[in-house]
Coordinates of N, CA and C in Angstrom, one line a residue:
Chain A
X136 N -131.6 48.0 -80.4 CA -131.1 46.8 -80.6 C -132.0 46.0 -81.7
X137 N -131.3 45.3 -82.6 CA -132.0 44.5 -83.6 C -133.0 43.5 -83.0
X138 N -134.2 43.5 -83.6 CA -135.2 42.7 -82.9 C -136.4 42.4 -83.8
X139 N -137.3 41.5 -83.3 CA -138.5 41.2 -83.9 C -139.6 41.8 -83.0
X140 N -140.5 42.6 -83.6 CA -141.5 43.3 -82.8 C -142.9 43.0 -83.3
X141 N -143.7 42.5 -82.4 CA -145.1 42.2 -82.7 C -146.0 43.2 -82.0
X142 N -147.0 43.6 -82.8 CA -148.1 44.5 -82.3 C -149.4 43.9 -82.8
X143 N -150.5 44.1 -82.0 CA -150.3 44.4 -80.5 C -149.9 43.2 -79.7
X144 N -149.7 43.5 -78.4 CA -149.3 42.4 -77.5 C -150.5 41.5 -77.2
X145 N -151.7 42.2 -77.1 CA -152.9 41.5 -76.9 C -153.9 42.0 -77.9
X146 N -154.7 41.1 -78.5 CA -155.7 41.5 -79.4 C -157.0 40.8 -79.1
X147 N -158.1 41.5 -79.0 CA -159.4 40.9 -78.7 C -160.3 41.2 -80.0
X148 N -160.9 40.2 -80.5 CA -161.8 40.4 -81.7 C -163.1 39.7 -81.4
X149 N -164.0 39.9 -82.3 CA -165.3 39.2 -82.2 C -165.3 38.1 -83.2
X150 N -166.1 37.1 -82.9 CA -166.3 35.9 -83.7 C -166.6 36.4 -85.1
X151 N -165.9 36.0 -86.2 CA -166.2 36.4 -87.5 C -165.7 37.7 -88.0
X152 N -165.1 38.5 -87.1 CA -164.6 39.8 -87.5 C -163.2 39.8 -87.9
X153 N -162.8 40.2 -89.1 CA -161.4 40.1 -89.6 C -160.5 40.8 -88.6
X154 N -159.3 40.2 -88.5 CA -158.3 40.8 -87.6 C -156.9 40.6 -88.3
X155 N -156.0 41.7 -88.1 CA -154.7 41.6 -88.7 C -153.7 41.7 -87.5
X156 N -152.7 40.9 -87.5 CA -151.6 41.0 -86.6 C -150.4 41.4 -87.4
X157 N -149.5 42.2 -86.7 CA -148.4 42.7 -87.4 C -147.1 42.2 -86.8
X158 N -146.0 42.2 -87.6 CA -144.7 41.8 -87.2 C -143.7 42.6 -88.0
X159 N -142.7 43.1 -87.3 CA -141.6 43.9 -88.0 C -140.3 43.4 -87.5
X160 N -139.3 43.5 -88.3 CA -137.9 43.1 -87.9 C -136.9 44.0 -88.4
X161 N -135.9 44.2 -87.5 CA -134.7 45.1 -87.9 C -133.5 44.3 -88.1
X162 N -133.7 43.0 -88.2 CA -132.5 42.1 -88.4 C -132.1 41.9 -89.9
X163 N -133.0 42.4 -90.8 CA -132.8 42.3 -92.2 C -132.7 40.8 -92.7
X164 N -133.5 40.0 -92.0 CA -133.5 38.5 -92.3 C -134.3 38.3 -93.5
X165 N -133.9 37.2 -94.2 CA -134.7 36.9 -95.4 C -136.0 36.1 -95.2
X166 N -136.0 35.4 -94.1 CA -137.1 34.6 -93.8 C -138.0 35.1 -92.6
X167 N -139.3 35.0 -92.8 CA -140.2 35.4 -91.8 C -141.3 34.3 -91.6
X168 N -141.6 34.0 -90.4 CA -142.5 32.9 -90.1 C -143.7 33.3 -89.2
X169 N -144.7 32.6 -89.4 CA -145.9 32.8 -88.4 C -146.2 31.4 -87.8
X170 N -146.1 31.4 -86.4 CA -146.5 30.2 -85.6 C -147.7 30.5 -84.8
X171 N -148.5 29.5 -84.7 CA -149.7 29.5 -83.8 C -149.4 28.6 -82.6
X172 N -149.6 29.1 -81.4 CA -149.4 28.3 -80.2 C -150.6 28.4 -79.3
X173 N -151.2 27.3 -79.1 CA -152.3 27.2 -78.1 C -151.7 26.8 -76.8
X174 N -152.6 27.0 -75.8 CA -152.2 26.8 -74.4 C -151.5 25.4 -74.2
X175 N -150.3 25.4 -73.7 CA -149.6 24.2 -73.3 C -149.3 23.3 -74.5
X176 N -149.3 23.9 -75.7 CA -149.0 23.1 -76.9 C -147.7 23.6 -77.6
X177 N -147.3 22.8 -78.6 CA -146.1 23.2 -79.3 C -146.5 24.3 -80.3
X178 N -145.6 25.2 -80.5 CA -145.9 26.2 -81.7 C -146.0 25.4 -83.0
X179 N -147.0 25.8 -83.7 CA -147.3 25.1 -85.0 C -147.1 26.1 -86.1
X180 N -146.3 25.8 -87.1 CA -146.0 26.7 -88.2 C -147.2 26.8 -89.1
X181 N -147.6 28.0 -89.4 CA -148.7 28.3 -90.3 C -148.2 28.5 -91.7
X182 N -147.2 29.4 -91.9 CA -146.6 29.7 -93.1 C -145.3 30.4 -92.9
X183 N -144.5 30.6 -94.0 CA -143.4 31.4 -94.0 C -143.1 32.1 -95.3
X184 N -142.4 33.2 -95.3 CA -141.9 33.8 -96.5 C -140.4 33.6 -96.6
X185 N -139.9 33.2 -97.7 CA -138.5 33.2 -98.0 C -138.3 34.4 -99.0
X186 N -138.0 35.5 -98.5 CA -138.0 36.8 -99.3 C -139.4 37.0 -99.7
X187 N -139.8 37.0 -101.0 CA -141.1 37.2 -101.4 C -141.9 36.0 -101.7
X188 N -141.2 34.9 -101.5 CA -141.8 33.5 -101.9 C -142.6 33.1 -100.7
X189 N -144.0 33.0 -100.8 CA -144.8 32.5 -99.8 C -144.9 31.0 -99.8
X190 N -144.9 30.4 -98.5 CA -144.9 29.0 -98.4 C -146.0 28.6 -97.3
X191 N -147.0 28.0 -97.7 CA -148.1 27.7 -96.8 C -148.0 26.2 -96.3
X192 N -148.2 26.0 -95.1 CA -148.2 24.6 -94.6 C -149.5 23.9 -95.1
X193 N -149.4 22.6 -95.4 CA -150.5 21.9 -96.0 C -151.8 22.0 -95.1
X194 N -151.6 22.0 -93.8 CA -152.8 21.9 -92.9 C -153.2 23.3 -92.3
X195 N -152.6 24.4 -92.9 CA -153.1 25.7 -92.5 C -154.4 26.0 -93.0
X196 N -155.4 26.4 -92.2 CA -156.7 26.7 -92.8 C -156.7 27.9 -93.7
X197 N -157.7 27.9 -94.7 CA -157.8 28.9 -95.7 C -158.1 30.3 -95.0
X198 N -158.6 30.2 -93.8 CA -159.0 31.4 -93.0 C -157.8 32.2 -92.6
X199 N -156.6 31.7 -92.7 CA -155.4 32.4 -92.4 C -154.6 32.8 -93.7
X200 N -154.3 34.1 -93.8 CA -153.5 34.5 -94.9 C -152.4 35.4 -94.4
X201 N -151.4 35.7 -95.2 CA -150.2 36.5 -94.8 C -149.8 37.4 -96.0
X202 N -149.3 38.5 -95.6 CA -148.7 39.5 -96.5 C -147.3 39.9 -96.0
X203 N -146.4 40.1 -97.0 CA -145.1 40.6 -96.7 C -144.8 41.7 -97.7
X204 N -145.2 43.0 -97.3 CA -145.0 44.0 -98.3 C -143.6 44.4 -98.6
X205 N -142.7 44.2 -97.6 CA -141.3 44.5 -97.8 C -140.5 43.6 -96.8
X206 N -139.1 43.7 -96.8 CA -138.3 42.8 -96.0 C -138.7 42.9 -94.5
X207 N -139.0 44.1 -94.1 CA -139.2 44.3 -92.6 C -140.5 43.9 -92.1
X208 N -141.5 43.9 -92.8 CA -142.9 43.7 -92.3 C -143.6 42.4 -92.8
X209 N -144.3 41.9 -91.9 CA -145.1 40.7 -92.3 C -146.4 40.8 -91.5
X210 N -147.5 40.5 -92.2 CA -148.9 40.5 -91.5 C -149.5 39.2 -91.6
X211 N -150.3 38.9 -90.5 CA -151.1 37.7 -90.5 C -152.6 38.2 -90.5
X212 N -153.3 37.8 -91.4 CA -154.7 38.1 -91.5 C -155.6 36.9 -91.3
X213 N -156.5 37.1 -90.3 CA -157.5 36.0 -90.1 C -158.8 36.5 -90.5
X214 N -159.3 35.9 -91.6 CA -160.5 36.5 -92.3 C -161.7 36.4 -91.4
X215 N -162.0 35.3 -90.8 CA -163.2 35.1 -90.1 C -162.9 34.3 -88.8
X216 N -162.4 35.0 -87.8 CA -161.9 34.2 -86.6 C -163.0 33.5 -85.9
X217 N -162.6 32.2 -85.6 CA -163.5 31.4 -84.8 C -163.0 31.2 -83.4
X218 N -163.8 30.6 -82.5 CA -163.3 30.5 -81.1 C -162.1 29.7 -81.0
X219 N -161.9 28.7 -82.0 CA -160.7 27.9 -82.0 C -159.5 28.5 -82.5
X220 N -159.6 29.8 -83.0 CA -158.4 30.5 -83.4 C -157.7 31.3 -82.2
X221 N -158.3 31.3 -81.1 CA -157.8 32.0 -79.9 C -156.5 31.3 -79.6
X222 N -155.4 32.1 -79.5 CA -154.1 31.5 -79.4 C -153.1 32.6 -79.3
X223 N -151.8 32.1 -79.0 CA -150.7 33.1 -79.1 C -150.2 32.9 -80.5
X224 N -150.0 34.1 -81.2 CA -149.4 34.0 -82.5 C -148.0 34.6 -82.4
X225 N -147.1 33.8 -82.9 CA -145.6 34.1 -82.8 C -145.1 34.4 -84.2
X226 N -144.4 35.5 -84.3 CA -143.6 35.8 -85.5 C -142.2 35.5 -85.2
X227 N -141.5 35.0 -86.2 CA -140.1 34.6 -86.1 C -139.4 34.9 -87.4
X228 N -138.1 35.1 -87.3 CA -137.2 35.4 -88.5 C -136.0 34.4 -88.4
X229 N -135.5 34.2 -89.6 CA -134.2 33.6 -89.7 C -133.4 34.2 -90.9
X230 N -132.1 34.2 -90.7 CA -131.3 34.8 -91.8 C -131.5 34.1 -93.2
X231 N -131.6 32.8 -93.1 CA -131.8 32.0 -94.3 C -132.6 30.9 -93.9
X232 N -132.7 29.9 -94.9 CA -133.5 28.7 -94.8 C -132.8 27.5 -95.3
X233 N -133.0 26.4 -94.6 CA -132.4 25.1 -95.1 C -130.9 25.1 -94.9
X234 N -130.3 26.0 -94.1 CA -128.9 26.0 -93.8 C -128.7 25.4 -92.4
X235 N -127.7 24.6 -92.2 CA -127.5 23.8 -91.0 C -127.6 24.6 -89.7
X236 N -127.0 25.8 -89.7 CA -126.9 26.5 -88.4 C -127.9 27.5 -88.2
X237 N -129.0 27.6 -89.0 CA -130.0 28.6 -88.9 C -130.8 28.5 -87.5
X238 N -131.0 29.6 -86.8 CA -131.8 29.6 -85.7 C -132.9 30.7 -85.8
X239 N -133.9 30.6 -85.1 CA -135.0 31.5 -85.2 C -134.9 32.6 -84.1
X240 N -135.4 33.8 -84.5 CA -135.5 34.9 -83.6 C -137.0 35.2 -83.5
X241 N -137.5 35.2 -82.3 CA -138.9 35.3 -82.1 C -139.3 36.7 -81.5
X242 N -140.5 37.2 -81.9 CA -141.1 38.3 -81.2 C -141.7 37.8 -79.9
X243 N -142.3 38.8 -79.2 CA -142.9 38.4 -77.9 C -144.3 37.8 -78.1
X244 N -144.8 37.8 -79.3 CA -146.1 37.2 -79.5 C -147.3 38.2 -79.4
X245 N -148.4 37.8 -80.0 CA -149.7 38.5 -79.9 C -150.7 37.4 -79.4
X246 N -151.2 37.7 -78.2 CA -152.3 36.8 -77.7 C -153.6 37.2 -78.2
X247 N -154.2 36.4 -79.0 CA -155.5 36.7 -79.6 C -156.7 36.0 -78.8
X248 N -157.6 36.9 -78.5 CA -158.9 36.4 -77.9 C -160.0 36.5 -78.8
X249 N -160.9 35.6 -78.9 CA -162.1 35.7 -79.8 C -163.3 35.6 -78.9
X250 N -164.1 36.6 -79.0 CA -165.3 36.7 -78.2 C -166.6 36.3 -78.9
Chain B
X255 N -144.1 16.7 -91.9 CA -143.0 17.0 -91.1 C -143.2 16.2 -89.7
X256 N -142.0 16.1 -89.0 CA -142.1 15.3 -87.8 C -142.2 16.3 -86.6
X257 N -142.5 15.8 -85.4 CA -142.5 16.6 -84.3 C -141.7 15.9 -83.2
X258 N -140.8 16.7 -82.5 CA -140.1 16.2 -81.3 C -141.0 16.0 -80.2
X259 N -140.8 15.1 -79.3 CA -141.6 14.8 -78.1 C -140.7 15.0 -76.9
X260 N -141.0 16.0 -76.0 CA -140.2 16.2 -74.8 C -140.8 15.3 -73.7
X261 N -139.9 15.0 -72.8 CA -140.1 14.2 -71.6 C -139.2 14.7 -70.5
X262 N -139.7 15.0 -69.3 CA -141.1 14.9 -68.9 C -141.9 16.1 -69.4
X263 N -143.2 16.1 -69.2 CA -144.1 17.2 -69.6 C -143.9 18.3 -68.6
X264 N -143.6 18.0 -67.4 CA -143.4 19.1 -66.3 C -142.4 18.5 -65.4
X265 N -141.6 19.4 -64.8 CA -140.5 19.1 -63.9 C -140.4 20.1 -62.8
X266 N -140.4 19.7 -61.6 CA -140.3 20.6 -60.5 C -139.2 20.3 -59.6
X267 N -138.2 21.2 -59.4 CA -137.0 21.0 -58.6 C -136.7 22.2 -57.8
X268 N -135.7 22.0 -56.9 CA -135.3 23.1 -56.0 C -134.1 23.8 -56.6
X269 N -133.9 25.0 -56.3 CA -132.7 25.8 -56.7 C -131.4 25.0 -56.4
X270 N -130.5 25.1 -57.3 CA -129.2 24.4 -57.1 C -129.2 23.0 -57.6
X271 N -130.4 22.4 -57.8 CA -130.4 21.0 -58.4 C -130.2 21.1 -59.9
X272 N -130.0 20.0 -60.5 CA -129.9 19.9 -62.0 C -131.2 19.4 -62.6
X273 N -131.5 20.0 -63.8 CA -132.7 19.6 -64.5 C -132.4 19.0 -65.8
X274 N -133.0 17.8 -66.0 CA -132.7 17.1 -67.3 C -134.0 16.9 -68.0
X275 N -134.0 17.4 -69.3 CA -135.2 17.2 -70.2 C -134.7 16.3 -71.4
X276 N -135.7 15.6 -71.8 CA -135.3 14.7 -73.0 C -136.3 15.0 -74.2
X277 N -135.7 14.7 -75.4 CA -136.5 14.9 -76.6 C -136.3 13.8 -77.5
X278 N -137.3 13.3 -78.1 CA -137.3 12.2 -79.1 C -137.9 12.7 -80.4
X279 N -137.3 12.2 -81.5 CA -137.9 12.6 -82.8 C -137.9 11.4 -83.7
X280 N -138.4 11.5 -84.9 CA -138.8 10.4 -85.6 C -137.9 10.1 -86.9
X281 N -137.5 11.2 -87.5 CA -136.8 11.0 -88.8 C -135.4 11.6 -88.8
X282 N -134.7 11.5 -89.9 CA -133.3 12.0 -89.9 C -133.4 13.6 -89.8
X283 N -132.4 14.1 -89.2 CA -132.3 15.6 -89.0 C -131.0 16.1 -89.5
X284 N -131.0 17.5 -89.7 CA -129.8 18.2 -90.0 C -129.2 18.7 -88.6
X285 N -130.1 19.2 -87.8 CA -129.7 19.7 -86.5 C -130.9 19.6 -85.5
X286 N -130.6 19.8 -84.2 CA -131.7 19.9 -83.2 C -131.4 21.1 -82.4
X287 N -132.4 21.8 -82.1 CA -132.2 23.1 -81.3 C -133.1 23.0 -80.1
X288 N -132.7 23.7 -79.0 CA -133.5 23.9 -77.9 C -133.8 25.4 -77.7
X289 N -135.1 25.7 -77.3 CA -135.5 27.0 -77.1 C -136.2 27.1 -75.7
X290 N -136.2 28.2 -75.2 CA -136.8 28.5 -73.9 C -137.9 29.5 -74.1
X291 N -139.0 29.4 -73.3 CA -140.1 30.3 -73.4 C -140.6 30.6 -72.0
X292 N -140.5 31.9 -71.7 CA -141.0 32.3 -70.4 C -142.6 32.6 -70.6
X293 N -143.3 32.4 -69.6 CA -144.8 32.4 -69.6 C -145.3 33.6 -70.5
X294 N -146.1 33.3 -71.5 CA -146.7 34.4 -72.2 C -145.8 35.2 -73.1
X295 N -144.6 34.7 -73.3 CA -143.6 35.5 -74.2 C -143.2 34.6 -75.4
X296 N -142.3 35.2 -76.2 CA -141.8 34.4 -77.4 C -140.7 33.5 -76.9
X297 N -140.2 32.7 -77.9 CA -139.2 31.7 -77.7 C -137.8 32.3 -77.9
X298 N -136.9 31.8 -77.1 CA -135.5 32.3 -77.2 C -134.6 31.1 -77.5
X299 N -133.7 31.3 -78.4 CA -132.9 30.2 -78.8 C -131.9 29.9 -77.7
X300 N -131.6 28.7 -77.4 CA -130.6 28.4 -76.3 C -129.3 27.8 -77.0
X301 N -129.5 26.8 -77.8 CA -128.4 26.0 -78.2 C -128.8 25.1 -79.4
X302 N -127.8 25.0 -80.3 CA -128.1 24.1 -81.5 C -126.9 23.0 -81.5
X303 N -127.3 21.8 -81.9 CA -126.4 20.7 -82.0 C -126.7 20.1 -83.4
X304 N -125.5 20.0 -84.1 CA -125.7 19.4 -85.4 C -125.8 17.8 -85.4
X305 N -126.2 17.3 -86.4 CA -126.4 15.8 -86.4 C -125.1 15.0 -86.3
X306 N -124.0 15.7 -86.6 CA -122.7 14.9 -86.5 C -122.0 15.2 -85.1
X307 N -122.7 15.9 -84.3 CA -122.1 16.2 -82.9 C -122.8 15.4 -81.9
X308 N -122.1 15.1 -80.9 CA -122.7 14.3 -79.8 C -123.0 15.0 -78.5
X309 N -122.2 16.0 -78.3 CA -122.4 16.8 -77.1 C -122.0 18.3 -77.3
X310 N -122.7 19.2 -76.6 CA -122.3 20.6 -76.7 C -122.7 21.3 -75.5
X311 N -121.8 22.3 -75.1 CA -122.0 23.0 -73.8 C -122.1 24.5 -74.1
X312 N -122.9 25.1 -73.3 CA -123.0 26.5 -73.3 C -123.4 27.0 -71.9
X313 N -122.4 27.6 -71.2 CA -122.6 28.0 -69.8 C -123.1 26.8 -69.0
X314 N -124.3 27.0 -68.4 CA -124.8 25.9 -67.5 C -125.6 24.9 -68.3
X315 N -125.6 25.0 -69.6 CA -126.4 24.1 -70.4 C -125.5 23.0 -71.1
X316 N -126.0 21.8 -71.1 CA -125.3 20.7 -71.8 C -126.3 20.0 -72.5
X317 N -126.0 19.8 -73.9 CA -126.9 19.1 -74.7 C -126.3 17.9 -75.3
X318 N -126.9 16.8 -75.3 CA -126.4 15.6 -76.0 C -127.4 15.2 -77.1
X319 N -126.8 14.5 -78.0 CA -127.5 14.0 -79.2 C -127.2 12.6 -79.5
X320 N -128.1 11.7 -79.6 CA -127.9 10.3 -80.0 C -128.7 10.1 -81.2
X321 N -128.1 10.1 -82.4 CA -128.9 10.0 -83.6 C -129.3 8.5 -83.8
X322 N -128.6 7.6 -83.3 CA -129.1 6.2 -83.4 C -130.4 5.9 -82.6
X323 N -130.6 6.6 -81.5 CA -131.8 6.5 -80.8 C -132.8 7.7 -81.1
X324 N -132.4 8.5 -82.0 CA -133.2 9.7 -82.3 C -133.7 10.4 -81.0
X325 N -132.7 10.8 -80.2 CA -133.1 11.5 -79.0 C -132.0 12.5 -78.6
X326 N -132.4 13.4 -77.8 CA -131.5 14.5 -77.3 C -131.9 14.8 -75.8
X327 N -130.9 15.2 -75.1 CA -131.3 15.7 -73.8 C -130.6 17.1 -73.5
X328 N -131.3 17.8 -72.7 CA -130.9 19.1 -72.3 C -130.7 19.1 -70.7
X329 N -129.5 19.4 -70.3 CA -129.2 19.4 -68.9 C -128.9 20.8 -68.5
X330 N -129.6 21.3 -67.4 CA -129.3 22.6 -66.9 C -128.7 22.4 -65.5
X331 N -127.5 22.8 -65.3 CA -126.9 22.5 -64.0 C -127.1 23.7 -63.1
X332 N -127.1 23.4 -61.7 CA -127.2 24.4 -60.7 C -128.4 25.3 -61.0
X333 N -129.5 24.8 -61.1 CA -130.7 25.6 -61.6 C -131.0 26.8 -60.7
X334 N -131.6 27.8 -61.2 CA -132.0 29.0 -60.5 C -133.5 29.2 -60.7
X335 N -134.1 30.0 -59.8 CA -135.5 30.3 -59.9 C -135.7 30.9 -61.3
X336 N -134.8 31.7 -61.8 CA -135.0 32.4 -63.1 C -135.0 31.4 -64.3
X337 N -134.6 30.2 -64.0 CA -134.7 29.1 -65.1 C -136.1 28.7 -65.3
X338 N -137.0 29.0 -64.4 CA -138.4 28.6 -64.6 C -138.9 29.1 -65.9
X339 N -139.4 28.1 -66.8 CA -139.9 28.4 -68.1 C -140.3 27.1 -68.8
X340 N -140.7 27.2 -70.0 CA -141.0 26.0 -70.8 C -139.8 25.9 -71.8
X341 N -139.4 24.6 -72.0 CA -138.2 24.3 -72.9 C -138.7 23.4 -74.0
X342 N -138.4 23.8 -75.2 CA -138.8 23.1 -76.4 C -137.6 22.6 -77.2
X343 N -137.7 21.4 -77.7 CA -136.7 21.1 -78.8 C -137.4 21.3 -80.1
X344 N -136.6 21.5 -81.1 CA -137.0 21.7 -82.5 C -136.1 21.1 -83.4
X345 N -136.6 20.4 -84.4 CA -135.8 19.7 -85.4 C -135.9 20.3 -86.8
X346 N -134.8 20.3 -87.4 CA -134.7 20.7 -88.7 C -134.6 19.5 -89.6
X347 N -135.7 19.0 -90.1 CA -135.7 17.7 -90.8 C -134.9 17.8 -92.0
X348 N -134.2 16.8 -92.4 CA -133.3 16.8 -93.5 C -134.0 17.0 -94.8
X349 N -135.3 16.7 -94.8 CA -136.1 16.8 -96.1 C -136.9 18.1 -96.1
X350 N -136.9 18.9 -95.0 CA -137.6 20.1 -95.0 C -136.7 21.3 -94.7
X351 N -137.2 22.4 -94.7 CA -136.3 23.6 -94.5 C -136.8 24.5 -93.4
X352 N -137.8 24.0 -92.6 CA -138.3 24.8 -91.5 C -138.2 23.9 -90.2
X353 N -138.3 24.6 -89.0 CA -138.2 23.9 -87.7 C -139.6 23.5 -87.3
X354 N -139.6 22.3 -86.7 CA -140.8 21.7 -86.1 C -140.6 21.6 -84.6
X355 N -141.5 22.1 -83.8 CA -141.3 22.1 -82.4 C -142.0 21.0 -81.7
X356 N -141.4 20.5 -80.6 CA -142.1 19.6 -79.7 C -143.0 20.3 -78.7
X357 N -143.7 19.5 -77.9 CA -144.7 20.0 -77.0 C -144.1 20.7 -75.8
X358 N -142.9 20.5 -75.5 CA -142.2 21.2 -74.4 C -142.2 20.5 -73.1
X359 N -141.3 20.9 -72.3 CA -141.2 20.6 -70.8 C -141.3 21.8 -70.0
X360 N -142.3 21.9 -69.1 CA -142.4 23.0 -68.2 C -141.6 22.8 -67.0
X361 N -140.6 23.6 -66.8 CA -139.7 23.5 -65.7 C -140.1 24.6 -64.6
X362 N -140.2 24.1 -63.3 CA -140.5 25.0 -62.2 C -139.3 24.8 -61.2
X363 N -138.6 25.9 -61.0 CA -137.5 25.9 -60.1 C -137.9 26.7 -58.8
X364 N -138.0 26.1 -57.7 CA -138.4 26.8 -56.5 C -137.2 27.2 -55.7
X365 N -137.3 28.4 -55.1 CA -136.2 29.0 -54.3 C -135.9 28.2 -53.1

């Protein structure tokens, strides 16, 4: 089945140790998003790629970066994780952007713990 | 960008009862969407309503939109224990091209 896959499901890292989360999709969608969701809070958009065009949210810390080497894959890099970066990281895709009927398809998320 | 605000934050009901959740937002929108999230999982799209629509149905779901009040409601009829989840509204602001999510309503349906 076409889907959005996130690996790993759970990730534990140490304070300050770089970590990479991965996302892949078989939907052939143009747009890929990374959301951060802390406990009992709204998912917060960090950035998104429209094809190869990278779009960073204004309040996304510099500590967070992303790569999209091809249509199918997108990575979230956290250069120096702090305790406040512990959260669920959600990858999502949409066929297009800025079109009235676009909906998001989410992966199952990666729960990041920082020790 | 704006953020929708869901109300109530938490809702506890018995199986068979109806559950109503509300969402308010601040600026003009192209559409409003509702998503469901089971504990520790990703979000799943439920229903989308355009700004020129007032009501939409999908199975046991009924969504209304009042753009004059900048609010929407999600009604789940004849709820089941499997409906236990968090429900989020998300708005596609007319001036932006991405979705912004509200804080969600946590629904607990007891058998």
